[in-house]
Amino acid sequence: MDTVSIQIPSARAASTQGRRLLRTRLPVALALLPTALVVLVVYIGCMVWTVRLSFTSSTLLPKLDWVGLTQYSRLFMNDRFVTSAENIVIFGVLFIAGCLILGFLLAVFIDQNVRAEGAFRTVFLYPYAMSFVVTGVAWQWFLNPGLGLQKVVRDLGFPNFTFDWIVSQDMAIYTIVIAGLWHGSGLTMAILLAGLRGVDEDLWKAAKVDGVPTWRVYTSIVLPLLRPMIVTATVLLATSVVKLYDLVVAMTMGGPGIATEVPAKFVMDHLFERNNIALGTAAATIMLICVVSILAPWVYARYVRPQGRHA
Amino acid sequence: MRLKTRVSAYTLAVALVWNSGALAQQMKAEVLHWWTSAGESAAVKVFADQFTKAGGTWVDNAIAGGANARTAGINRMVGGNPPTMMQFNTGKQFDELVSNDLLRDVESQAKAGKWREIMPKPIVDATVRNGKFYAVPVNIHGQNWLFYNTKVFADAGVEPPKTFPELIEAGEKLKAKGVIPLALGGQPTWEHNLFRAVLVGHGGADLFRKVYGARDQAAAKSPKMKETIELFGKMRGLVDPGSPGRNWNDATALVITNKAAMHFNGDWAKGEFIAAGQTAGKEYGCTLVGEGGGKLVIGGDVFVFPATKDKAMLATQDKLTEVLLDPTTQIEFNKKKGSIPARMDVDVSSMDICAQKSHAVLSDPANQVEAMELLSTPNFSGAMQDAVTQYWNNPNMSTDAFIEKITAAMRDAS
């Protein structure tokens, strides 16, 4: 009888709990439903559709035939796509590394309790408020050898000064990196500065007492503490690497020649200008595979492995 | 994920069927086009005004950028809510719309108006599919004009060139005088446009058709082709170092401001000269370069009518056809647009000297050469453009390597 007398209230408690759960969770589930549907239908659905189209011979309109890997072999025979792929790697590595380094240095600089800190913060963050198109056009003018920096310095009395990267086949991609850095390092600075401000004052005091040089505190104590901020910044920067398109279009149109072509531009051109949906979607699929193969180990390390450990 | 959203927007539009009863109204024409620059919108206003005069209501739907406008229009047609009338460039852009029965033919109007007799054959061929007209040609653009600054040439004591070897010789002399011999918008499109001007001028109309139309690999390897490519390569020396990335109108401006001597472009560049207050034949001249007086590469714009069962819409479309090809409308529209009328039977004496020249040249069918857009698919044109821009921007690339890229494009591009 004892057990029964215990069981009844507990069962009642469980059912009220269940009802309460339903009452609180149902609206939540309903509220999330549209988003979930959009994600499923629009994102996942379109990804599947894109991959499917890449195995067809679609040109202007989607056509659901099957040509196997033809489009992929065309893609990798295509000079322009290969150049695009190389460029995105150059840009990605230099842009992310450069933004992190510059952003960190700027954050450290601002964290020295400089005067007019607000003004500096605004100045450094300002480029980020500008669209890539504006950034691209401004840098295009600035770097144009006929009207920008080179001309100004030459007019100032240095007739041999040459800075014509933007019109040079080999160097043009680095001008895109420069413009990207100018645009992105402010944001990195803001994120890292928030992190720096969160570092416990006592750590600094303790390090001072021990006579640790400041640079050493930054590299050995502060940087490891900033890890989450660095990860956040890297993820944000990485998304702008993948979608790099407008900056290139505004700055160089992929030129000189095909020197600054990038995958997203390849996809856009083939989908919307060259009536070649199949080749465009094949390139998009390759981009997706690259992104997933970079993300997968990270997602695994971050979400899957720790859970495994707990269990 | 901007890319993904674009792709999804496309698919969504395919999936969604938009409903709108507004089109059922009497003589209300929604016109989708991409004429957004000052000169272009002035030109399209001629159509709008004439249509209003004829008792219709013109609903202007201008979308900046040809590719954007075409994507939007095609999505709407596929989705079942087409505009009444939509712009395309003369050529293959709307091929698949015809084969998918999305367009209405205008053969009866064409027969009644004798379009086959009054329009140049390349334009007729580019609009007729399966023996029927599927679009209304509204203008003819010449794409390979050489615009030159008369003052710069006079000051240097050089005559405007008639052939490409002459042009290179003249260019060297001009360069020695300190002017930019050739103003070029250093973007793939304009580099490709220059290449086509050299190919049709020096290589000849047949070679041009073989390369872009028939994709004849033997022609691409012929000695004449090599000679043409070498001439094209030499022209790199006539261009200033600031050229890469330059917009075409900035290149035109160099000629307008006496900084550059010559500039290859389509006749739409006249708009820039006109805006700067210059007159054809006075401050600037226009000529065709090439053996035997030069051929004119022609393309242009057409309007297509999406297929519909709506009687009111059909009647509106009939009226639009009539308005578009009315002789007065044609002259007024083309004066503003910089092109010449699609019908050769109108009096062009009120137009500028370049337009008159254009009309005169085209009166001889031997001078009419189909533009690339008429001969080749957008995909092959794009592949050619990639090859040309690589060659142009890489002076170390050999002629054979360039030809190799061209033949690869001929093989692979769909």
XYZ file of C-alpha atoms in Angstrom:
725
model
C 0.000 0.000 0.000
C 2.872 2.200 0.703
C 4.048 2.061 -2.836
C 0.593 2.864 -4.158
C 0.176 5.861 -1.911
C 3.485 7.132 -3.208
C 2.747 6.331 -6.828
C -0.520 8.212 -7.105
C 0.758 11.671 -6.266
C 3.864 11.121 -8.370
C 1.791 10.106 -11.379
C -0.404 13.148 -10.865
C 2.704 15.294 -10.638
C 4.005 13.774 -13.859
C 0.797 14.443 -15.751
C 0.578 18.042 -14.591
C 4.187 18.431 -15.526
C 3.422 16.994 -18.939
C 0.509 19.374 -19.359
C 2.653 22.301 -18.302
C 5.324 21.221 -20.745
C 2.742 21.057 -23.505
C 1.385 24.453 -22.559
C 4.783 26.123 -22.642
C 6.351 24.148 -25.453
C 3.503 24.068 -27.959
C 3.521 27.810 -28.671
C 7.286 27.641 -28.972
C 7.072 24.799 -31.415
C 4.381 26.613 -33.380
C 6.422 29.789 -33.447
C 9.446 27.915 -34.717
C 7.519 25.964 -37.307
C 7.608 28.586 -40.095
C 11.338 29.033 -39.667
C 11.877 25.309 -39.642
C 9.788 24.976 -42.785
C 11.686 27.765 -44.486
C 14.978 26.138 -43.578
C 13.791 22.760 -44.796
C 12.092 23.866 -47.976
C 14.114 26.884 -49.041
C 17.613 26.088 -47.820
C 17.799 22.325 -47.821
C 15.335 22.016 -50.685
C 17.244 24.450 -52.854
C 20.528 22.790 -52.042
C 19.163 19.444 -53.161
C 17.679 21.076 -56.259
C 21.006 22.733 -57.025
C 22.916 19.491 -56.690
C 20.349 17.710 -58.835
C 20.600 20.337 -61.574
C 24.356 19.998 -61.657
C 23.910 16.503 -63.106
C 21.744 17.736 -65.968
C 22.350 19.523 -69.243
C 20.143 22.517 -68.288
C 20.900 25.710 -70.093
C 18.455 28.626 -69.756
C 15.667 26.671 -68.092
C 16.039 23.763 -65.685
C 15.800 20.405 -67.419
C 15.734 17.171 -65.468
C 17.793 14.805 -67.597
C 20.897 12.981 -66.405
C 24.362 13.507 -67.843
C 26.409 12.154 -64.967
C 29.590 13.986 -64.120
C 29.990 15.740 -67.484
C 29.500 19.190 -65.996
C 32.072 18.494 -63.304
C 34.713 17.389 -65.764
C 33.986 20.521 -67.818
C 34.285 22.564 -64.679
C 37.713 21.303 -63.767
C 38.904 21.695 -67.364
C 37.806 25.315 -67.212
C 40.731 27.725 -66.719
C 38.469 30.262 -65.205
C 37.089 27.986 -62.538
C 40.542 26.733 -61.601
C 41.801 30.306 -61.314
C 38.715 31.178 -59.259
C 39.409 28.324 -56.870
C 43.053 29.379 -56.435
C 41.992 32.958 -55.871
C 39.495 32.124 -53.176
C 42.160 30.181 -51.288
C 44.629 33.090 -51.525
C 41.957 35.551 -50.516
C 40.561 33.364 -47.742
C 43.870 32.693 -46.032
C 45.224 36.237 -46.303
C 41.917 37.893 -45.482
C 41.118 35.865 -42.374
C 44.683 35.885 -41.045
C 45.142 39.558 -41.880
C 41.859 40.629 -40.297
C 42.606 38.700 -37.124
C 46.116 40.134 -36.786
C 45.145 43.691 -37.688
C 41.964 43.509 -35.637
C 43.868 42.242 -32.614
C 46.520 44.946 -32.892
C 43.862 47.637 -33.252
C 41.952 46.264 -30.281
C 45.103 46.210 -28.166
C 45.880 49.753 -29.261
C 42.428 50.984 -28.271
C 42.582 49.045 -25.026
C 45.549 51.186 -23.899
C 43.015 53.758 -22.655
C 43.882 56.098 -25.502
C 42.251 59.487 -25.517
C 39.174 59.873 -27.760
C 38.733 56.132 -27.764
C 35.195 56.479 -29.090
C 36.437 58.380 -32.114
C 39.046 55.750 -32.958
C 36.570 52.955 -32.496
C 34.174 54.640 -34.888
C 36.897 55.295 -37.442
C 38.090 51.710 -37.415
C 34.618 50.225 -37.477
C 33.290 52.628 -40.064
C 34.477 50.720 -43.169
C 32.364 47.782 -42.062
C 29.261 49.933 -42.315
C 29.939 50.343 -46.011
C 28.769 47.827 -48.553
C 31.320 45.837 -50.503
C 30.205 47.643 -53.637
C 31.085 51.050 -52.241
C 34.314 49.664 -50.833
C 35.179 48.164 -54.195
C 34.501 51.303 -56.184
C 36.414 53.497 -53.732
C 39.452 51.219 -53.801
C 39.245 50.904 -57.552
C 39.628 54.660 -57.873
C 42.241 54.849 -55.152
C 44.424 52.158 -56.718
C 43.898 53.167 -60.344
C 47.371 54.128 -61.557
C 45.957 56.955 -63.676
C 43.999 58.744 -60.956
C 44.741 57.332 -57.546
C 47.661 56.816 -55.232
C 50.297 56.362 -57.935
C 49.363 59.602 -59.665
C 49.255 61.566 -56.407
C 52.672 60.387 -55.293
C 54.105 61.017 -58.769
C 52.636 64.532 -58.780
C 54.237 65.123 -55.387
C 57.643 64.777 -57.064
C 58.417 61.065 -57.171
C 58.068 60.379 -60.902
C 59.311 56.803 -60.588
C 56.857 55.712 -57.951
C 54.876 52.753 -59.202
C 51.943 51.059 -57.551
C 49.914 49.412 -60.267
C 48.880 46.160 -58.619
C 45.276 46.523 -59.641
C 46.152 46.414 -63.352
C 48.702 43.645 -63.000
C 47.725 40.034 -63.628
C 49.862 38.709 -60.806
C 49.105 41.234 -58.109
C 45.460 42.197 -58.676
C 44.099 39.557 -56.293
C 46.135 41.132 -53.489
C 44.405 44.462 -54.038
C 41.129 42.643 -53.380
C 42.687 41.338 -50.165
C 43.729 44.878 -49.191
C 40.234 46.227 -49.747
C 38.805 43.270 -47.847
C 41.164 43.902 -44.927
C 40.205 47.548 -44.825
C 36.582 46.510 -44.725
C 36.781 43.623 -42.278
C 39.436 44.409 -39.678
C 37.222 46.944 -37.893
C 34.643 44.307 -37.098
C 37.319 41.923 -35.860
C 38.637 44.740 -33.696
C 35.211 45.346 -32.158
C 34.737 41.673 -31.338
C 38.220 41.251 -29.885
C 37.985 44.528 -27.984
C 34.844 43.263 -26.263
C 36.873 40.211 -25.321
C 39.786 42.268 -24.058
C 37.461 44.302 -21.886
C 36.262 41.048 -20.335
C 39.750 40.028 -19.193
C 39.922 40.153 -15.402
C 41.907 43.136 -14.067
C 43.374 40.860 -11.385
C 45.106 38.778 -14.025
C 46.938 41.895 -15.179
C 47.825 42.835 -11.609
C 49.088 39.343 -10.870
C 51.187 39.337 -14.045
C 52.623 42.757 -13.087
C 53.524 41.518 -9.633
C 55.320 38.564 -11.210
C 57.135 40.931 -13.549
C 55.818 39.370 -16.760
C 56.404 41.675 -19.774
C 53.188 43.091 -21.291
C 53.606 41.427 -24.717
C 53.987 38.112 -22.987
C 50.751 38.636 -21.059
C 48.971 39.327 -24.353
C 50.336 36.294 -26.167
C 50.280 33.750 -23.342
C 47.356 34.801 -21.165
C 45.022 37.142 -23.039
C 45.002 35.436 -26.439
C 44.002 32.037 -25.052
C 41.243 33.768 -23.067
C 40.022 35.390 -26.291
C 39.544 32.060 -28.032
C 35.731 32.211 -28.265
C 35.906 35.731 -29.740
C 38.532 34.648 -32.241
C 36.344 31.728 -33.279
C 33.343 34.032 -33.689
C 35.366 36.485 -35.749
C 36.778 33.690 -37.906
C 33.345 32.278 -38.641
C 32.010 35.715 -39.574
C 35.018 36.399 -41.800
C 34.796 32.968 -43.388
C 31.226 33.581 -44.513
C 32.296 36.729 -46.293
C 35.073 34.767 -48.001
C 32.635 32.206 -49.382
C 30.225 34.807 -50.681
C 32.955 37.090 -52.055
C 31.362 38.502 -55.188
C 30.312 42.140 -55.005
C 33.744 43.380 -53.980
C 35.313 41.771 -57.036
C 32.572 42.949 -59.364
C 32.880 46.519 -58.144
C 36.654 46.581 -58.073
C 38.007 44.612 -61.016
C 35.131 42.779 -62.736
C 37.289 39.702 -62.355
C 40.089 41.265 -64.387
C 42.694 41.993 -65.609
C 41.819 39.026 -67.774
C 40.549 36.401 -65.365
C 43.099 37.229 -62.669
C 40.612 38.040 -59.919
C 37.750 35.729 -60.751
C 36.134 34.025 -57.758
C 33.810 30.989 -57.570
C 30.690 32.947 -56.611
C 31.143 35.148 -59.671
C 31.637 32.093 -61.833
C 28.325 30.715 -60.563
C 26.455 33.986 -60.993
C 27.767 34.546 -64.521
C 26.907 31.063 -65.658
C 23.460 31.033 -64.062
C 22.272 34.435 -65.097
C 24.308 35.641 -68.048
C 25.521 32.629 -69.908
C 22.362 30.534 -69.725
C 24.341 27.632 -68.364
C 22.479 26.552 -65.266
C 24.089 23.125 -65.203
C 27.688 24.360 -65.115
C 26.775 27.110 -62.643
C 25.088 24.686 -60.264
C 28.017 22.286 -60.601
C 30.319 25.086 -59.440
C 27.891 25.927 -56.627
C 27.889 22.287 -55.570
C 31.678 22.223 -55.458
C 31.563 25.358 -53.278
C 29.073 23.661 -50.990
C 31.255 20.556 -50.730
C 34.272 22.701 -49.840
C 32.386 24.621 -47.170
C 30.948 21.449 -45.674
C 34.312 19.696 -45.685
C 35.863 22.625 -43.839
C 32.961 22.931 -41.404
C 32.456 19.236 -40.706
C 35.624 18.620 -38.626
C 34.911 21.792 -36.674
C 31.286 20.887 -35.985
C 32.458 17.431 -34.988
C 35.099 18.733 -32.612
C 32.803 21.308 -31.123
C 29.453 19.569 -30.795
C 29.716 15.874 -31.457
C 32.879 14.889 -29.626
C 32.200 16.685 -26.295
C 28.784 15.032 -26.062
C 30.349 11.692 -26.692
C 32.737 12.349 -23.853
C 29.945 13.197 -21.410
C 28.202 9.961 -22.159
C 24.877 32.647 -48.667
C 23.799 35.316 -51.099
C 24.315 32.855 -53.857
C 21.935 30.374 -52.315
C 19.270 32.988 -51.885
C 19.542 33.903 -55.546
C 19.222 30.312 -56.563
C 16.326 29.852 -54.199
C 14.606 32.957 -55.466
C 14.804 31.508 -58.950
C 13.363 28.203 -57.864
C 10.698 29.830 -55.762
C 9.563 31.837 -58.710
C 9.380 28.672 -60.740
C 7.342 27.009 -58.045
C 4.973 29.819 -57.242
C 2.122 30.710 -59.466
C 1.422 34.360 -59.058
C -2.074 35.509 -59.612
C -3.100 38.895 -60.711
C -6.270 39.980 -62.331
C -4.975 43.444 -63.127
C -3.839 42.468 -66.605
C -7.350 41.819 -67.745
C -7.950 45.537 -68.032
C -8.366 47.070 -71.441
C -5.171 48.031 -73.362
C -2.980 48.150 -70.319
C 0.532 47.143 -71.247
C 3.116 46.240 -68.681
C 6.478 46.474 -70.389
C 9.569 44.922 -68.914
C 12.889 46.281 -70.163
C 16.344 47.293 -68.975
C 16.644 50.709 -70.548
C 17.506 52.712 -67.477
C 20.248 55.168 -68.467
C 19.239 58.746 -69.290
C 19.371 58.301 -73.074
C 17.706 54.922 -72.947
C 14.807 56.009 -70.800
C 14.271 59.002 -73.078
C 14.119 56.536 -75.958
C 11.657 54.175 -74.336
C 9.490 57.161 -73.448
C 8.908 57.610 -77.182
C 7.245 54.201 -77.275
C 5.299 54.947 -74.107
C 4.028 58.269 -75.451
C 3.032 56.823 -78.802
C 1.211 53.976 -77.116
C -0.633 56.396 -74.843
C -1.567 58.419 -77.901
C -2.973 55.250 -79.453
C -5.268 54.922 -76.461
C -3.341 52.527 -74.259
C -1.888 52.697 -70.793
C 1.846 52.052 -70.589
C 3.053 50.562 -67.330
C 6.794 50.899 -67.325
C 8.716 48.150 -65.582
C 12.389 48.992 -66.009
C 14.884 46.716 -64.276
C 18.502 47.832 -64.282
C 20.917 45.408 -65.895
C 20.073 43.153 -68.816
C 20.750 39.909 -67.009
C 18.628 40.931 -64.007
C 15.759 42.054 -66.178
C 15.832 38.879 -68.256
C 15.932 36.678 -65.161
C 12.969 38.527 -63.661
C 10.967 38.349 -66.868
C 11.693 34.686 -67.540
C 10.774 33.791 -63.962
C 7.460 35.559 -64.364
C 6.719 33.814 -67.643
C 7.521 30.417 -66.195
C 5.479 31.309 -63.132
C 2.427 32.158 -65.205
C 2.260 35.920 -64.643
C 4.101 37.344 -67.634
C 4.388 41.031 -68.507
C 2.521 42.109 -71.645
C 5.748 42.743 -73.512
C 9.378 42.195 -72.710
C 12.698 43.302 -74.127
C 15.454 41.006 -75.334
C 18.565 41.533 -77.369
C 18.235 40.379 -80.939
C 19.594 36.860 -81.020
C 19.475 33.616 -79.167
C 18.491 34.862 -75.728
C 14.880 33.798 -76.135
C 15.423 30.515 -78.022
C 14.312 28.329 -75.163
C 11.279 30.460 -74.454
C 10.126 29.724 -78.001
C 10.848 26.010 -77.744
C 8.931 25.866 -74.458
C 5.902 27.610 -76.002
C 6.161 30.580 -73.707
C 6.083 33.152 -76.485
C 3.442 34.186 -78.932
C 4.320 34.452 -82.604
C 3.624 37.662 -84.525
C 3.739 36.077 -87.955
C 0.404 37.524 -89.145
C 1.520 41.084 -88.368
C 4.886 40.367 -89.954
C 3.258 39.149 -93.143
C 0.935 42.122 -93.268
C 3.793 44.540 -92.609
C 6.183 42.758 -95.038
C 8.866 42.606 -92.331
C 10.917 40.133 -94.357
C 11.323 42.706 -97.104
C 11.942 45.830 -95.075
C 14.372 44.474 -92.476
C 17.965 43.319 -93.025
C 18.237 39.558 -93.380
C 20.403 38.978 -90.275
C 17.778 40.693 -88.145
C 14.964 38.694 -89.752
C 16.871 35.427 -89.296
C 17.523 36.255 -85.671
C 13.853 36.779 -84.888
C 12.283 34.005 -86.947
C 11.991 30.545 -85.394
C 10.390 27.646 -87.281
C 9.350 29.998 -90.049
C 7.527 32.444 -87.784
C 8.422 35.782 -86.274
C 8.571 35.465 -82.511
C 9.710 38.986 -81.724
C 9.457 42.533 -83.006
C 12.843 44.024 -83.902
C 12.838 47.683 -82.920
C 16.333 48.856 -83.797
C 19.711 47.975 -85.256
C 22.890 48.628 -83.349
C 26.244 48.569 -85.108
C 28.812 47.121 -82.749
C 32.150 47.707 -84.436
C 32.334 51.429 -85.071
C 35.631 53.231 -84.706
C 35.008 56.574 -83.063
C 37.878 58.997 -83.469
C 38.727 62.463 -82.316
C 39.056 64.637 -85.425
C 41.159 67.295 -83.672
C 43.717 64.823 -82.336
C 44.108 63.282 -85.779
C 44.420 66.700 -87.466
C 46.980 67.915 -84.911
C 49.103 64.820 -85.400
C 48.773 65.065 -89.167
C 47.488 61.510 -89.393
C 44.607 60.245 -91.512
C 41.944 58.065 -89.845
C 42.884 54.456 -90.660
C 40.969 52.300 -93.106
C 42.454 48.919 -92.287
C 43.893 47.371 -89.147
C 47.563 47.382 -90.238
C 47.055 51.084 -91.001
C 45.465 51.561 -87.613
C 48.474 50.150 -85.825
C 50.806 52.358 -87.872
C 48.679 55.437 -87.145
C 48.524 54.429 -83.501
C 52.318 54.392 -83.192
C 52.506 57.899 -84.668
C 49.844 59.166 -82.296
C 51.577 57.554 -79.367
C 54.766 59.428 -80.290
C 52.724 62.642 -80.065
C 51.797 61.823 -76.481
C 48.148 60.896 -76.840
C 46.571 57.569 -75.975
C 46.103 55.992 -79.409
C 43.292 53.650 -78.410
C 40.888 54.118 -75.504
C 39.678 50.779 -74.220
C 37.341 49.867 -71.405
C 39.490 47.093 -69.967
C 36.671 44.777 -68.991
C 36.241 41.352 -70.583
C 33.134 42.461 -72.518
C 34.906 45.355 -74.224
C 38.111 43.479 -74.855
C 35.960 40.868 -76.551
C 34.119 43.555 -78.511
C 37.454 44.878 -79.770
C 38.529 41.391 -80.758
C 35.360 40.922 -82.790
C 35.896 44.257 -84.515
C 39.381 43.123 -85.569
C 38.143 39.686 -86.561
C 35.376 40.971 -88.798
C 37.501 43.807 -90.190
C 40.698 41.930 -90.879
C 39.599 38.295 -90.900
C 36.444 39.060 -92.860
C 32.776 38.295 -92.433
C 33.140 34.640 -93.401
C 35.812 33.916 -90.851
C 33.742 35.749 -88.248
C 30.710 33.583 -89.036
C 32.802 30.416 -89.066
C 34.277 31.154 -85.659
C 31.161 32.365 -83.857
C 28.450 30.633 -85.828
C 29.722 27.320 -87.136
C 32.437 26.905 -84.486
C 34.710 25.727 -87.266
C 37.923 24.579 -85.601
C 39.812 24.491 -88.886
C 38.920 28.148 -89.481
C 40.138 28.979 -85.990
C 43.520 27.489 -86.881
C 43.734 29.116 -90.323
C 46.604 31.476 -91.254
C 44.143 34.362 -91.581
C 42.992 33.795 -88.011
C 46.594 33.782 -86.793
C 47.286 37.013 -88.638
C 44.178 38.568 -87.076
C 45.167 37.455 -83.606
C 48.658 38.877 -84.038
C 47.201 42.227 -85.096
C 44.880 42.144 -82.109
C 47.856 41.379 -79.875
C 49.798 44.334 -81.262
C 46.959 46.621 -80.267
C 47.863 46.099 -76.612
C 50.676 48.570 -77.244
C 48.160 51.261 -78.229
C 46.260 51.128 -74.962
C 47.201 53.075 -71.843
C 48.169 51.283 -68.610
C 45.045 52.534 -66.799
C 42.773 50.551 -69.068
C 42.112 47.391 -66.992
C 38.793 47.621 -65.199
C 37.760 50.852 -66.896
C 34.101 51.319 -67.787
C 33.307 51.757 -71.454
C 31.892 55.246 -70.952
C 35.090 56.345 -69.223
C 36.968 55.124 -72.281
C 34.643 57.121 -74.520
C 35.234 60.151 -72.304
C 38.975 59.937 -73.053
C 38.199 60.532 -76.725
C 35.727 63.294 -75.913
C 38.319 65.129 -73.803
C 41.075 64.886 -76.465
C 43.136 62.519 -74.321
C 42.709 59.584 -76.645
C 42.457 59.347 -80.405
C 40.414 56.239 -81.173
C 37.804 54.088 -79.530
C 35.971 50.998 -80.748
C 32.448 50.694 -79.544
C 28.884 50.157 -80.556
C 26.854 53.125 -81.733
C 25.368 53.449 -78.232
C 28.583 55.346 -77.411
C 27.172 58.238 -79.434
C 25.022 59.029 -76.422
C 28.162 60.014 -74.501
C 29.339 62.335 -77.271
C 25.906 63.888 -77.528
C 25.741 64.384 -73.761
C 29.097 66.188 -73.968
C 27.615 68.538 -76.584
C 29.592 67.125 -79.505
C 28.319 66.548 -83.022
C 29.069 63.596 -85.253
C 31.279 64.601 -88.164
C 32.597 67.661 -86.315
C 34.408 66.931 -83.044
C 34.304 63.207 -83.599
C 34.001 60.907 -86.560
C 32.798 57.389 -87.011
C 34.121 54.887 -89.491
C 34.386 51.195 -90.133
C 37.852 49.692 -90.249
C 38.639 46.724 -92.429
C 39.385 45.404 -95.861
C 36.970 46.574 -98.538
C 35.447 49.445 -96.612
C 34.488 47.431 -93.580
C 31.480 45.418 -92.636
C 28.990 46.395 -89.974
C 28.320 43.904 -87.201
C 24.684 44.313 -86.324
C 22.545 43.363 -83.386
C 19.857 45.250 -81.606
C 16.828 44.946 -79.432
C 13.544 43.176 -79.872
C 10.351 42.923 -77.910
C 8.707 39.575 -77.335
C 5.128 38.856 -76.380
C 4.562 36.164 -73.761
C 1.923 33.640 -74.792
C -1.469 34.286 -73.280
C -5.123 33.293 -73.684
C -6.378 36.600 -72.357
C -8.151 38.319 -75.262
C -7.598 41.825 -73.900
C -3.896 41.126 -73.561
C -3.716 39.756 -77.104
C -5.345 42.903 -78.428
C -2.948 45.050 -76.412
C -0.021 43.138 -77.852
C -1.306 43.664 -81.393
C -1.557 47.370 -80.760
C 1.955 47.465 -79.315
C 3.368 45.788 -82.418
C 1.764 48.426 -84.566
C 3.128 51.263 -82.397
C 6.670 49.889 -82.210
C 7.126 49.718 -85.967
C 5.359 52.908 -86.898
C 7.829 54.900 -89.077
C 7.705 58.106 -86.993
C 8.099 56.173 -83.752
C 11.016 54.284 -85.259
C 12.870 57.462 -86.229
C 12.223 59.266 -82.952
C 13.059 56.232 -80.815
C 16.289 55.508 -82.650
C 17.465 59.103 -82.578
C 17.379 58.915 -78.803
C 18.725 55.381 -78.612
C 21.692 55.945 -80.932
C 20.703 53.036 -83.146
C 19.027 53.037 -86.544
C 15.493 51.913 -87.391
C 14.957 48.197 -87.798
C 13.020 48.861 -90.982
C 15.170 50.045 -93.853
C 12.293 51.763 -95.704
C 12.149 54.884 -93.553
C 13.787 58.195 -94.360
C 16.836 58.674 -92.139
C 17.884 62.103 -93.455
C 16.863 63.730 -90.171
C 19.255 61.502 -88.221
C 22.925 62.217 -87.464
C 25.705 61.499 -89.916
C 26.789 58.281 -88.196
C 23.270 56.888 -88.336
C 23.038 57.847 -91.997
C 26.332 56.108 -92.668
C 25.057 53.071 -90.839
C 21.894 53.028 -92.936
C 23.902 53.448 -96.154
C 26.329 50.661 -95.298
C 23.494 48.300 -94.442
C 21.723 48.994 -97.724
C 24.188 46.548 -99.266
C 23.408 43.107 -97.831
C 27.047 42.107 -98.280
C 27.945 44.520 -95.506
C 25.525 43.055 -93.003
C 27.224 40.785 -90.509
C 25.319 39.097 -87.723
C 26.507 40.038 -84.259
C 27.867 37.386 -81.961
C 24.583 37.382 -80.021
C 22.822 36.304 -83.219
C 25.307 33.611 -84.110
C 26.251 31.936 -80.881
C 24.754 30.847 -77.583
C 25.418 33.030 -74.533
C 27.457 30.183 -73.172
C 29.832 29.952 -76.127
C 30.100 33.746 -76.265
C 31.035 33.687 -72.593
C 33.667 31.007 -73.116
C 35.127 33.025 -76.017
C 35.166 36.087 -73.811
C 37.154 34.216 -71.160
C 39.683 33.174 -73.825
C 39.978 36.662 -75.323
C 40.428 38.420 -72.004
C 43.151 35.972 -71.000
C 45.021 36.543 -74.240
C 44.633 40.309 -74.159
C 45.847 40.620 -70.588
C 48.734 38.239 -70.894
C 51.230 39.499 -73.489
C 53.293 36.345 -73.027
C 50.548 34.087 -74.283
C 51.344 32.738 -77.731
C 48.935 32.887 -80.657
C 48.784 29.103 -80.659
C 47.889 28.956 -76.983
C 45.059 31.406 -77.649
C 43.818 29.346 -80.593
C 43.975 26.288 -78.366
C 41.673 28.055 -75.889
C 39.305 29.040 -78.684
C 39.035 25.498 -80.023
C 38.542 24.200 -76.482
C 35.661 26.664 -76.068
C 34.237 25.495 -79.405
C 34.296 21.913 -78.211
C 33.087 22.300 -74.638
C 30.610 25.147 -74.516
C 27.020 24.063 -74.873
